[in-house]
PDB file of C-alpha atoms and ligand atoms in Angstrom:
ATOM      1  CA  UNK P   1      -0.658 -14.358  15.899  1.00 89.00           C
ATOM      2  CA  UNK P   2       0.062 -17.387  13.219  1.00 93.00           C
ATOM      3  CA  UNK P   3      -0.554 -17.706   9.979  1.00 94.00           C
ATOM      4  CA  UNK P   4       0.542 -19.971   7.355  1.00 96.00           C
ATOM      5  CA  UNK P   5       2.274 -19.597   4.015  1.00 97.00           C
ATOM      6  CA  UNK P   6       2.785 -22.504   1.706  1.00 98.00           C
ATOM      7  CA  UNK P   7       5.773 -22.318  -1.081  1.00 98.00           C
ATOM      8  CA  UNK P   8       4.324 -24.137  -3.854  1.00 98.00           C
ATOM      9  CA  UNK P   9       6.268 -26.587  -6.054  1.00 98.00           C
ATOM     10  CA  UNK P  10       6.689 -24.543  -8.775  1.00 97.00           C
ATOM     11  CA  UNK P  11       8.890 -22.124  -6.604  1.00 98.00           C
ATOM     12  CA  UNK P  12      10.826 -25.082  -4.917  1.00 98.00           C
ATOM     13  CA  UNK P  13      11.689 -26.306  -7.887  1.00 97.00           C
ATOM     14  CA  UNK P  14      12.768 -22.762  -9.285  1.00 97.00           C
ATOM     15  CA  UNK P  15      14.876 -22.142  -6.458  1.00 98.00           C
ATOM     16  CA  UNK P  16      12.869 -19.709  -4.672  1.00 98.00           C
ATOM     17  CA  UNK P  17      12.299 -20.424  -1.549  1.00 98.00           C
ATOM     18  CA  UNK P  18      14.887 -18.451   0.483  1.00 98.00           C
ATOM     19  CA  UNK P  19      14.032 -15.381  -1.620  1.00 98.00           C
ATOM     20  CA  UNK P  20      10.393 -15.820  -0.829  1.00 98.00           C
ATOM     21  CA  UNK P  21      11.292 -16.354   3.454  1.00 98.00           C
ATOM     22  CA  UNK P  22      13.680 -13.352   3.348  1.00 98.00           C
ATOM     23  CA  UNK P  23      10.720 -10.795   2.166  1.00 97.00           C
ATOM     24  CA  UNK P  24       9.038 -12.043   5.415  1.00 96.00           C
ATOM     25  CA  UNK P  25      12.064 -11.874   7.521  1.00 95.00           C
ATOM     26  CA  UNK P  26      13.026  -8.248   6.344  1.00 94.00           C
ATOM     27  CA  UNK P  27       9.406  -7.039   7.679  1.00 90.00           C
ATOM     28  CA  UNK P  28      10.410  -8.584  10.971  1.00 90.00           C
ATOM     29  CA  UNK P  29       8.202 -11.662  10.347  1.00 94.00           C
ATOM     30  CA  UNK P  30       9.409 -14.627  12.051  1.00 95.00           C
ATOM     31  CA  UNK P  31       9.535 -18.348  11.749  1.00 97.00           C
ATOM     32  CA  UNK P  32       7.284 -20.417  14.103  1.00 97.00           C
ATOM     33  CA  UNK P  33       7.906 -23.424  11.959  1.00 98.00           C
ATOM     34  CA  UNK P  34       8.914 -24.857   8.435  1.00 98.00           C
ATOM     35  CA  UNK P  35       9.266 -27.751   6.837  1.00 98.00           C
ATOM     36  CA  UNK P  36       9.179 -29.405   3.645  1.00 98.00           C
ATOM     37  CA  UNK P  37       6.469 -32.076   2.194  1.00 98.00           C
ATOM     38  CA  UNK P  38       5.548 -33.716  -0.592  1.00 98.00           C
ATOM     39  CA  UNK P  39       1.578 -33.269  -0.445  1.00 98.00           C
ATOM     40  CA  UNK P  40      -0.634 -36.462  -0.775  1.00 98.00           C
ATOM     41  CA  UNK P  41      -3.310 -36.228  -2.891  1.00 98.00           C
ATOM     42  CA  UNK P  42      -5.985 -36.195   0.309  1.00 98.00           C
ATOM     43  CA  UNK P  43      -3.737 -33.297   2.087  1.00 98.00           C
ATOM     44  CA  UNK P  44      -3.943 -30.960  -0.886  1.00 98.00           C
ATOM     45  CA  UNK P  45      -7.818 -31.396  -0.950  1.00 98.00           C
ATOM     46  CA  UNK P  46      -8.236 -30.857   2.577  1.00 98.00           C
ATOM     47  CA  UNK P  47      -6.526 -27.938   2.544  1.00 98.00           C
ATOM     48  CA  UNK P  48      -7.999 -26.507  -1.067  1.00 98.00           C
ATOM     49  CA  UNK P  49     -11.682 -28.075  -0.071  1.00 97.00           C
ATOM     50  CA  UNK P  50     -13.881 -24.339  -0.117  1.00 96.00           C
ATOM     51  CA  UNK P  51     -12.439 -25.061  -4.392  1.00 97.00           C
ATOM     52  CA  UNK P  52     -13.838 -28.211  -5.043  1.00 98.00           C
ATOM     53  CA  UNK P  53     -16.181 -27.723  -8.079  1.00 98.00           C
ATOM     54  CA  UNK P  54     -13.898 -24.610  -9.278  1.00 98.00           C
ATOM     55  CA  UNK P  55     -12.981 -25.541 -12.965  1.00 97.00           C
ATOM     56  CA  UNK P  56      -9.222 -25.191 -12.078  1.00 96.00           C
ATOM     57  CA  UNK P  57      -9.790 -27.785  -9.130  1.00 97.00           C
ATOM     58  CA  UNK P  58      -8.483 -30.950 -10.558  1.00 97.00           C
ATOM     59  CA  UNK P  59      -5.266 -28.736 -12.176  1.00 96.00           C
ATOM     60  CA  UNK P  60      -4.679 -27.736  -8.290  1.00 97.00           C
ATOM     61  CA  UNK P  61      -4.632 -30.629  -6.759  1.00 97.00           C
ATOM     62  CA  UNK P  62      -2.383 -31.991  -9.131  1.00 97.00           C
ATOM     63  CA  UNK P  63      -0.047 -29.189  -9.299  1.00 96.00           C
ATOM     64  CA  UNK P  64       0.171 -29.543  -5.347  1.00 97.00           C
ATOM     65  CA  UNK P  65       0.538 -32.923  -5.277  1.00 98.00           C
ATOM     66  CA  UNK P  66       3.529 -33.144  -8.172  1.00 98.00           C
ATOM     67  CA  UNK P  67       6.306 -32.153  -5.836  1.00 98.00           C
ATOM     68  CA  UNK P  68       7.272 -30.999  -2.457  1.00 98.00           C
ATOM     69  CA  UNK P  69       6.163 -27.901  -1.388  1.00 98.00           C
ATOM     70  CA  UNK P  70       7.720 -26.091   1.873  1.00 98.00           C
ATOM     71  CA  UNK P  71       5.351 -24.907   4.571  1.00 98.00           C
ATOM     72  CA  UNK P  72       6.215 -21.886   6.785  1.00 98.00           C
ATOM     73  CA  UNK P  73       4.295 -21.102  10.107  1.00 98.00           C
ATOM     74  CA  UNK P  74       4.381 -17.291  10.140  1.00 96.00           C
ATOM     75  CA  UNK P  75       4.589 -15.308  13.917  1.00 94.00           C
ATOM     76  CA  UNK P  76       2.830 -11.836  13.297  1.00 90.00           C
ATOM     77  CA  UNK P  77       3.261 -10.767  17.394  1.00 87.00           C
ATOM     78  CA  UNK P  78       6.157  -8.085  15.771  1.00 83.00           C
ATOM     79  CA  UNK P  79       2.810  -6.645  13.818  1.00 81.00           C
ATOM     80  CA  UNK P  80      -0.430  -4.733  14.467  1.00 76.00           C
ATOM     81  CA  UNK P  81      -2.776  -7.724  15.094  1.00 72.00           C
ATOM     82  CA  UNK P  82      -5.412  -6.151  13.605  1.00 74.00           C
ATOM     83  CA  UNK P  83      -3.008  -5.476  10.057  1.00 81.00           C
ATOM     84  CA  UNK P  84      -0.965  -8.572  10.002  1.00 86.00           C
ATOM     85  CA  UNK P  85      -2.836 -10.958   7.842  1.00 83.00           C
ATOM     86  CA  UNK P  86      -3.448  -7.916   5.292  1.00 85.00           C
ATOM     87  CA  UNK P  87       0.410  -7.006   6.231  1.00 90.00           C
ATOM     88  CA  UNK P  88       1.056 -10.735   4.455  1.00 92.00           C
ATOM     89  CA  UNK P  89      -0.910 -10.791   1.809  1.00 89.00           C
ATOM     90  CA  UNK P  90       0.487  -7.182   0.375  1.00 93.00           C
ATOM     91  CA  UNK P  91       3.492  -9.070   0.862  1.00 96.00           C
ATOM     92  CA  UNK P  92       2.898 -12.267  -1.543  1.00 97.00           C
ATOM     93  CA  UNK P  93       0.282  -9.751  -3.747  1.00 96.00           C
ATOM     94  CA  UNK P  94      -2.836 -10.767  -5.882  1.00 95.00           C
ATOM     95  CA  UNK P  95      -3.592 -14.221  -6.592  1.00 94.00           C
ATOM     96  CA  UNK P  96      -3.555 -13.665 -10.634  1.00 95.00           C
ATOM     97  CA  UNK P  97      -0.060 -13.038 -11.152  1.00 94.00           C
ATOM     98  CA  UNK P  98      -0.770 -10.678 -13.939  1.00 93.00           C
ATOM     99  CA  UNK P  99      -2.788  -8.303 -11.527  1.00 96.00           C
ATOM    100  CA  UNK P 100      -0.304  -8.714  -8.717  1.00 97.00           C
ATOM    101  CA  UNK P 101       2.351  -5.540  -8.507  1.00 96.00           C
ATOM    102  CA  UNK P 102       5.218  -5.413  -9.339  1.00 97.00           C
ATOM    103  CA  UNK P 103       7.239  -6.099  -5.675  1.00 97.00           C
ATOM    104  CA  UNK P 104       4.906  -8.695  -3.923  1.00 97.00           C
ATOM    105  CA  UNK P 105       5.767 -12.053  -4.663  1.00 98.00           C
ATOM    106  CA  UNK P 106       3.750 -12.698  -6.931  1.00 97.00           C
ATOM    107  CA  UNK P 107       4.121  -9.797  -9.180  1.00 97.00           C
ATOM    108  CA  UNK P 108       7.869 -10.605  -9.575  1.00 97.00           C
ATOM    109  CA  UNK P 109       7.891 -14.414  -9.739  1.00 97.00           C
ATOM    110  CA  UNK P 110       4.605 -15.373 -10.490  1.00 95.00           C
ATOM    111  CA  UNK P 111       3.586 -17.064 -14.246  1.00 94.00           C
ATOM    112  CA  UNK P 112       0.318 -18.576 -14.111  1.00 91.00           C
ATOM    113  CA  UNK P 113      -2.476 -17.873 -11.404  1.00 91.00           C
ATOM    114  CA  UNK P 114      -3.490 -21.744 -12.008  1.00 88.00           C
ATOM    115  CA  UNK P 115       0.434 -22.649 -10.657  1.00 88.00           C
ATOM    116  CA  UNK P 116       0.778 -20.042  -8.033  1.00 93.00           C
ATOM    117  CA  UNK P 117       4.212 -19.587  -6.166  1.00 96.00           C
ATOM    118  CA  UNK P 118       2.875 -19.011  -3.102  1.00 97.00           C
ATOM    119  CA  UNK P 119      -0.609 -19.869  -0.868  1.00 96.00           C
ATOM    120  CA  UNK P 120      -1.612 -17.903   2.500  1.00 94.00           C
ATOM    121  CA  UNK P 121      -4.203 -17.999   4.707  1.00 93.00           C
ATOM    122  CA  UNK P 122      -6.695 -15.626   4.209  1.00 89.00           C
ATOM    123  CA  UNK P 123      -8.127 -14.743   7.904  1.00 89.00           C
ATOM    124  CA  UNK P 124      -7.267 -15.684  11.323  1.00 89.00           C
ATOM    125  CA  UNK P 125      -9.838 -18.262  10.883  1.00 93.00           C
ATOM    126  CA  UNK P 126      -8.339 -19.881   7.803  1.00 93.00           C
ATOM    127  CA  UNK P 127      -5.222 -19.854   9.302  1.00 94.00           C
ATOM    128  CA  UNK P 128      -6.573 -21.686  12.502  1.00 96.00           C
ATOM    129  CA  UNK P 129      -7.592 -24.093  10.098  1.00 98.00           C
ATOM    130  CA  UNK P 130      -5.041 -24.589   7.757  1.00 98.00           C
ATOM    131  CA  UNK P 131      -1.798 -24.879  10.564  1.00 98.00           C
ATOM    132  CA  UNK P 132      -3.190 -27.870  12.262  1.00 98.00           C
ATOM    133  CA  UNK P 133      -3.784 -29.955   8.922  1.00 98.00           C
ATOM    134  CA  UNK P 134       0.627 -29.586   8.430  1.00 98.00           C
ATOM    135  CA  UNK P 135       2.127 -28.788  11.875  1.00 98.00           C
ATOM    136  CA  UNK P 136       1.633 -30.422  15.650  1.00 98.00           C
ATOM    137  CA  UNK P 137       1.521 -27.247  18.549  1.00 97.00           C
ATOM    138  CA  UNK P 138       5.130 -28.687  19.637  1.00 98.00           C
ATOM    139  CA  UNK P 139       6.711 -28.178  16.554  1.00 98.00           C
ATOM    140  CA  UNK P 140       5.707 -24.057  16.858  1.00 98.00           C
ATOM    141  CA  UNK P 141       8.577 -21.999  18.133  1.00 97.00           C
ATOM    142  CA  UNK P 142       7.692 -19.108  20.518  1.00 93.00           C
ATOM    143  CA  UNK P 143       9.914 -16.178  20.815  1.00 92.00           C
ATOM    144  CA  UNK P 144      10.392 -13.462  23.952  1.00 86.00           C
ATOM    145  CA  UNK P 145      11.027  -9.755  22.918  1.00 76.00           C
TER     146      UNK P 145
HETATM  147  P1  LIG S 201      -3.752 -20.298  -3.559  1.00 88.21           P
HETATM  148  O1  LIG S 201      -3.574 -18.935  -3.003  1.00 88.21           O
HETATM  149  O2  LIG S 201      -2.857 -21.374  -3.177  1.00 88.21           O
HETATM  150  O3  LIG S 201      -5.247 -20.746  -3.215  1.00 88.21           O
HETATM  151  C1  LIG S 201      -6.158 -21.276  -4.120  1.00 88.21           C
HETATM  152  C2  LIG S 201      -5.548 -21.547  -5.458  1.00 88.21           C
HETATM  153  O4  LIG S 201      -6.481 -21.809  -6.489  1.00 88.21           O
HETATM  154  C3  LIG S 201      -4.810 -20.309  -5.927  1.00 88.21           C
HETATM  155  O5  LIG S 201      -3.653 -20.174  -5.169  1.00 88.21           O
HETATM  156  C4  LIG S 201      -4.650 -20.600  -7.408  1.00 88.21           C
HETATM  157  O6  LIG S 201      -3.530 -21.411  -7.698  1.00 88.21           O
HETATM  158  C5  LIG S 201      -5.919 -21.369  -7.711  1.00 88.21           C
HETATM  159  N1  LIG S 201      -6.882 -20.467  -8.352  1.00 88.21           N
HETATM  160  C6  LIG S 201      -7.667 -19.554  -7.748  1.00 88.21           C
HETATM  161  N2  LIG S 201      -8.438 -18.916  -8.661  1.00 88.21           N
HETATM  162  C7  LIG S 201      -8.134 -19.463  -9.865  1.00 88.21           C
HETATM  163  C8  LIG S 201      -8.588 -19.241 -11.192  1.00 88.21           C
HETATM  164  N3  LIG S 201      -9.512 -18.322 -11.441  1.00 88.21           N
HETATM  165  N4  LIG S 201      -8.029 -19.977 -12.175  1.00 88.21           N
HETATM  166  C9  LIG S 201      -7.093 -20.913 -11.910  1.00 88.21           C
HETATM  167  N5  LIG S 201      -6.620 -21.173 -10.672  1.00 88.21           N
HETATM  168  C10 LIG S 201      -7.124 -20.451  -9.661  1.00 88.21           C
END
């Protein structure tokens, strides 16, 4: 299985993107795809459009659209199906940096839930969702055991 993570701006630009890929990587996570982008304004609310109306809507577009973010296709098939999107989100932690623990992503880097580090799909369905909208099929990378 697939599923996307998105490192925000806020960690690009604080240098923490290879730390955030090598938490994945140690779990045996591998990289289908990756690259970096520098989110329009009608990307970022595609991809955030279940939060339009939220209060903190406007402040998330903009804070996805103010500098590049890096995009990482996730392959799970090392996982439990069933466990892997749970697997990743343990991984990054809560959303609110101040609930997140300490050792997820989040609960180490994170400063304001409003400027999160880090996004990931939240179900298999989200993730069908959300890879399309960044990545073509071609660009995914397959792997044999
Ligand atoms: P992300 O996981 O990328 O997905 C939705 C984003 O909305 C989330 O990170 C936060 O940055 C933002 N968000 C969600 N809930 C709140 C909130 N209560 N206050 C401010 N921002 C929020």
């Amino acid at each position: 299985m697939k599923t996307l993570i998105i490192i925000r701006p806020d960690a690009v630009i604080r240098g923490l993107v290879g730390e955030i890929i090598t938490r994945f990587e140690k779990h045996g996570i591998r990289i289908a795809g990756l690259k970096i982008m520098h989110l329009a304004r009608k990307q970022a609310e595609e991809l955030y459009k279940q939060h339009k109306g939220q209060p903190f809507y406007d402040r998330l577009i903009q804070n996805m659209t103010a500098n590049p973010s890096v995009f990482v296709v996730l392959d799970t098939d090392v996982l439990d199906r069933e466990s892997a999107i749970a697997l990743v989100r343990k991984i990054i932690g809560d959303t609110d940096p101040a609930k997140a623990e300490m050792g997820t992503i989040r609960g180490d880097f994170g400063l304001r839930i409003d400027q999160n580090i880090i996004h990931a799909s939240d179900s298999r369905e989200s993730a069908e969702r959300e890879i399309p909208l960044f990545f073509k099929k071609e660009e995914l990378q397959t792997y044999k055991e």
